[in-house]
Amino acid sequence: MKIILLSMTMFSINFLFMKHPLSMGFILLLQTILSSVVLSYNMCSYIYSYILILIFIGGMLILFMYMASIASNEKFFFSMKLILMSMLMTLIVYSYMLMIDLEYMNLNKMIYLIDDQEEFFMNKMFSFPSGIMILVMVIYLLFTLIAIVNIIKIKIAPLRSN
């Protein structure tokens, strides 16, 4: 878990210094995967992490398609200074986190309280009245997706025409 948080910190620092849109998208995709792993580790149900990954990957595919059509011939330079600087900053942040005494804040008691509330939330969310509403929303989104795909098929053309 600490390694995941450490790598998320390093990716966040790297994201600030990126200039190429495709590298920014790749770091954003890695951040999404790592945050969904952390979310699935802390929650009882994995459904929220799956939904998060699917939403972000869908958005990232659209951004990738757009950026690949606009900035397709741009050169991508790999900077070793950036990697060394981000690793140094990440190690500084990580060493600061290790200095904080987590038992002093009684985090274990809060985690048990959150776990109890989480099971109640999941049961309440998928119970009878709200479960039907969620099913209706899923069907509505599916029909909307099918309609948008059929509208887009009318004009089959690239994003950027010469």
CSV table of C-alpha atoms in Angstrom, one decimal:
chain,number,residue,atom,x,y,z
A,1,MET,CA,0.0,0.0,0.0
A,2,LYS,CA,2.8,2.4,0.8
A,3,ILE,CA,4.5,1.6,-2.5
A,4,ILE,CA,1.3,2.5,-4.3
A,5,LEU,CA,1.0,5.8,-2.5
A,6,LEU,CA,4.6,6.5,-3.1
A,7,SER,CA,4.2,5.9,-6.9
A,8,MET,CA,1.1,8.0,-7.0
A,9,THR,CA,3.0,10.8,-5.4
A,10,MET,CA,5.8,10.4,-8.0
A,11,PHE,CA,3.3,10.4,-10.9
A,12,SER,CA,1.6,13.5,-9.5
A,13,ILE,CA,5.0,15.3,-9.4
A,14,ASN,CA,5.8,14.1,-12.9
A,15,PHE,CA,2.5,15.3,-14.2
A,16,LEU,CA,3.3,18.9,-13.3
A,17,PHE,CA,6.4,18.9,-15.6
A,18,MET,CA,5.0,17.1,-18.6
A,19,LYS,CA,4.6,19.1,-21.8
A,20,HIS,CA,3.5,16.4,-24.3
A,21,PRO,CA,-0.3,15.7,-24.2
A,22,LEU,CA,0.1,11.9,-24.7
A,23,SER,CA,2.6,11.6,-21.8
A,24,MET,CA,0.1,13.6,-19.7
A,25,GLY,CA,-2.6,11.2,-20.6
A,26,PHE,CA,-0.5,8.2,-19.8
A,27,ILE,CA,0.4,9.5,-16.4
A,28,LEU,CA,-3.3,10.3,-15.8
A,29,LEU,CA,-4.2,6.7,-16.8
A,30,LEU,CA,-1.6,5.3,-14.4
A,31,GLN,CA,-2.9,7.6,-11.6
A,32,THR,CA,-6.4,6.3,-12.3
A,33,ILE,CA,-5.4,2.7,-12.1
A,34,LEU,CA,-3.5,3.2,-8.9
A,35,SER,CA,-6.3,5.2,-7.3
A,36,SER,CA,-8.8,2.5,-8.2
A,37,VAL,CA,-6.5,-0.1,-6.7
A,38,VAL,CA,-6.3,1.9,-3.4
A,39,LEU,CA,-10.1,2.4,-3.5
A,40,SER,CA,-10.8,-1.3,-4.1
A,41,TYR,CA,-8.4,-2.2,-1.3
A,42,ASN,CA,-10.2,0.1,1.2
A,43,MET,CA,-13.8,-0.7,0.2
A,44,CYS,CA,-15.8,-3.9,0.7
A,45,SER,CA,-17.1,-3.9,-2.9
A,46,TYR,CA,-15.0,-3.5,-6.0
A,47,ILE,CA,-17.8,-1.9,-8.1
A,48,TYR,CA,-16.7,1.7,-7.4
A,49,SER,CA,-13.2,1.0,-8.6
A,50,TYR,CA,-14.5,-0.7,-11.7
A,51,ILE,CA,-16.8,2.2,-12.5
A,52,LEU,CA,-13.9,4.7,-11.9
A,53,ILE,CA,-11.6,2.8,-14.3
A,54,LEU,CA,-14.2,2.4,-17.0
A,55,ILE,CA,-15.2,6.1,-16.9
A,56,PHE,CA,-11.6,7.3,-17.0
A,57,ILE,CA,-10.5,4.9,-19.7
A,58,GLY,CA,-13.4,6.0,-21.8
A,59,GLY,CA,-12.5,9.6,-21.4
A,60,MET,CA,-8.8,8.8,-22.0
A,61,LEU,CA,-9.6,7.0,-25.2
A,62,ILE,CA,-11.4,10.0,-26.5
A,63,LEU,CA,-8.6,12.3,-25.5
A,64,PHE,CA,-6.0,10.0,-27.0
A,65,MET,CA,-7.9,9.9,-30.3
A,66,TYR,CA,-8.2,13.6,-30.4
A,67,MET,CA,-4.5,14.3,-29.5
A,68,ALA,CA,-3.2,11.6,-31.8
A,69,SER,CA,-5.0,13.2,-34.7
A,70,ILE,CA,-3.8,16.8,-33.8
A,71,ALA,CA,-0.3,16.3,-32.5
A,72,SER,CA,0.6,13.1,-34.3
A,73,ASN,CA,4.1,14.1,-35.5
A,74,GLU,CA,5.3,15.8,-32.4
A,75,LYS,CA,8.6,14.5,-30.9
A,76,PHE,CA,8.6,13.1,-27.4
A,77,PHE,CA,11.7,13.7,-25.4
A,78,PHE,CA,12.5,11.7,-22.3
A,79,SER,CA,14.1,13.8,-19.6
A,80,MET,CA,16.4,12.0,-17.0
A,81,LYS,CA,16.5,15.2,-14.9
A,82,LEU,CA,12.8,15.1,-14.5
A,83,ILE,CA,12.8,11.5,-13.3
A,84,LEU,CA,15.6,12.2,-10.8
A,85,MET,CA,14.0,15.3,-9.5
A,86,SER,CA,10.6,13.6,-9.1
A,87,MET,CA,12.2,10.6,-7.3
A,88,LEU,CA,14.0,13.0,-4.9
A,89,MET,CA,10.8,15.0,-4.2
A,90,THR,CA,8.9,11.7,-3.7
A,91,LEU,CA,11.5,10.4,-1.2
A,92,ILE,CA,11.4,13.6,0.7
A,93,VAL,CA,7.6,13.4,1.0
A,94,TYR,CA,7.7,9.7,1.9
A,95,SER,CA,10.3,10.3,4.6
A,96,TYR,CA,8.1,13.0,6.0
A,97,MET,CA,5.1,10.6,6.1
A,98,LEU,CA,7.2,8.1,7.9
A,99,MET,CA,8.0,10.6,10.7
A,100,ILE,CA,4.3,11.0,11.5
A,101,ASP,CA,3.1,8.6,14.1
A,102,LEU,CA,-0.1,7.0,12.8
A,103,GLU,CA,-1.0,5.3,16.1
A,104,TYR,CA,-1.1,8.7,17.8
A,105,MET,CA,-4.0,9.7,15.7
A,106,ASN,CA,-6.0,6.5,16.4
A,107,LEU,CA,-6.5,5.7,12.8
A,108,ASN,CA,-7.3,2.1,13.5
A,109,LYS,CA,-10.5,3.0,15.4
A,110,MET,CA,-11.6,5.3,12.5
A,111,ILE,CA,-11.0,2.5,9.9
A,112,TYR,CA,-13.3,0.1,11.8
A,113,LEU,CA,-16.0,2.7,12.0
A,114,ILE,CA,-15.7,3.4,8.3
A,115,ASP,CA,-16.0,-0.3,7.4
A,116,ASP,CA,-19.2,-0.6,9.4
A,117,GLN,CA,-20.7,2.4,7.7
A,118,GLU,CA,-19.6,1.2,4.3
A,119,GLU,CA,-21.5,-2.1,4.5
A,120,PHE,CA,-24.6,-0.2,5.6
A,121,PHE,CA,-24.2,2.2,2.6
A,122,MET,CA,-23.9,-0.6,0.1
A,123,ASN,CA,-27.0,-2.4,1.5
A,124,LYS,CA,-29.0,0.8,1.4
A,125,MET,CA,-27.9,1.8,-2.0
A,126,PHE,CA,-28.9,-1.4,-3.8
A,127,SER,CA,-32.1,-2.0,-1.8
A,128,PHE,CA,-35.6,-2.1,-3.2
A,129,PRO,CA,-36.6,1.5,-4.1
A,130,SER,CA,-33.1,2.8,-5.1
A,131,GLY,CA,-32.1,-0.4,-6.8
A,132,ILE,CA,-34.8,0.1,-9.4
A,133,MET,CA,-33.7,3.6,-10.0
A,134,ILE,CA,-30.1,2.5,-10.6
A,135,LEU,CA,-31.3,-0.1,-13.0
A,136,VAL,CA,-33.3,2.5,-15.0
A,137,MET,CA,-30.3,4.8,-15.1
A,138,VAL,CA,-28.1,2.0,-16.4
A,139,ILE,CA,-30.6,1.1,-19.2
A,140,TYR,CA,-31.0,4.8,-20.0
A,141,LEU,CA,-27.2,5.2,-20.4
A,142,LEU,CA,-27.1,2.1,-22.6
A,143,PHE,CA,-29.8,3.5,-24.9
A,144,THR,CA,-28.0,6.8,-25.0
A,145,LEU,CA,-24.7,5.1,-25.9
A,146,ILE,CA,-26.4,3.2,-28.7
A,147,ALA,CA,-28.1,6.3,-30.1
A,148,ILE,CA,-24.8,8.3,-30.1
A,149,VAL,CA,-23.0,5.5,-31.9
A,150,ASN,CA,-25.7,5.4,-34.6
A,151,ILE,CA,-25.6,9.2,-35.0
A,152,ILE,CA,-21.8,9.1,-35.4
A,153,LYS,CA,-22.0,6.3,-38.0
A,154,ILE,CA,-23.8,8.7,-40.4
A,155,LYS,CA,-20.7,10.6,-41.2
A,156,ILE,CA,-17.7,8.3,-41.2
A,157,ALA,CA,-14.7,10.6,-41.5
A,158,PRO,CA,-11.5,11.3,-39.7
A,159,LEU,CA,-11.3,14.0,-37.0
A,160,ARG,CA,-8.8,16.0,-39.0
A,161,SER,CA,-9.4,16.3,-42.8
A,162,ASN,CA,-6.7,17.6,-45.1
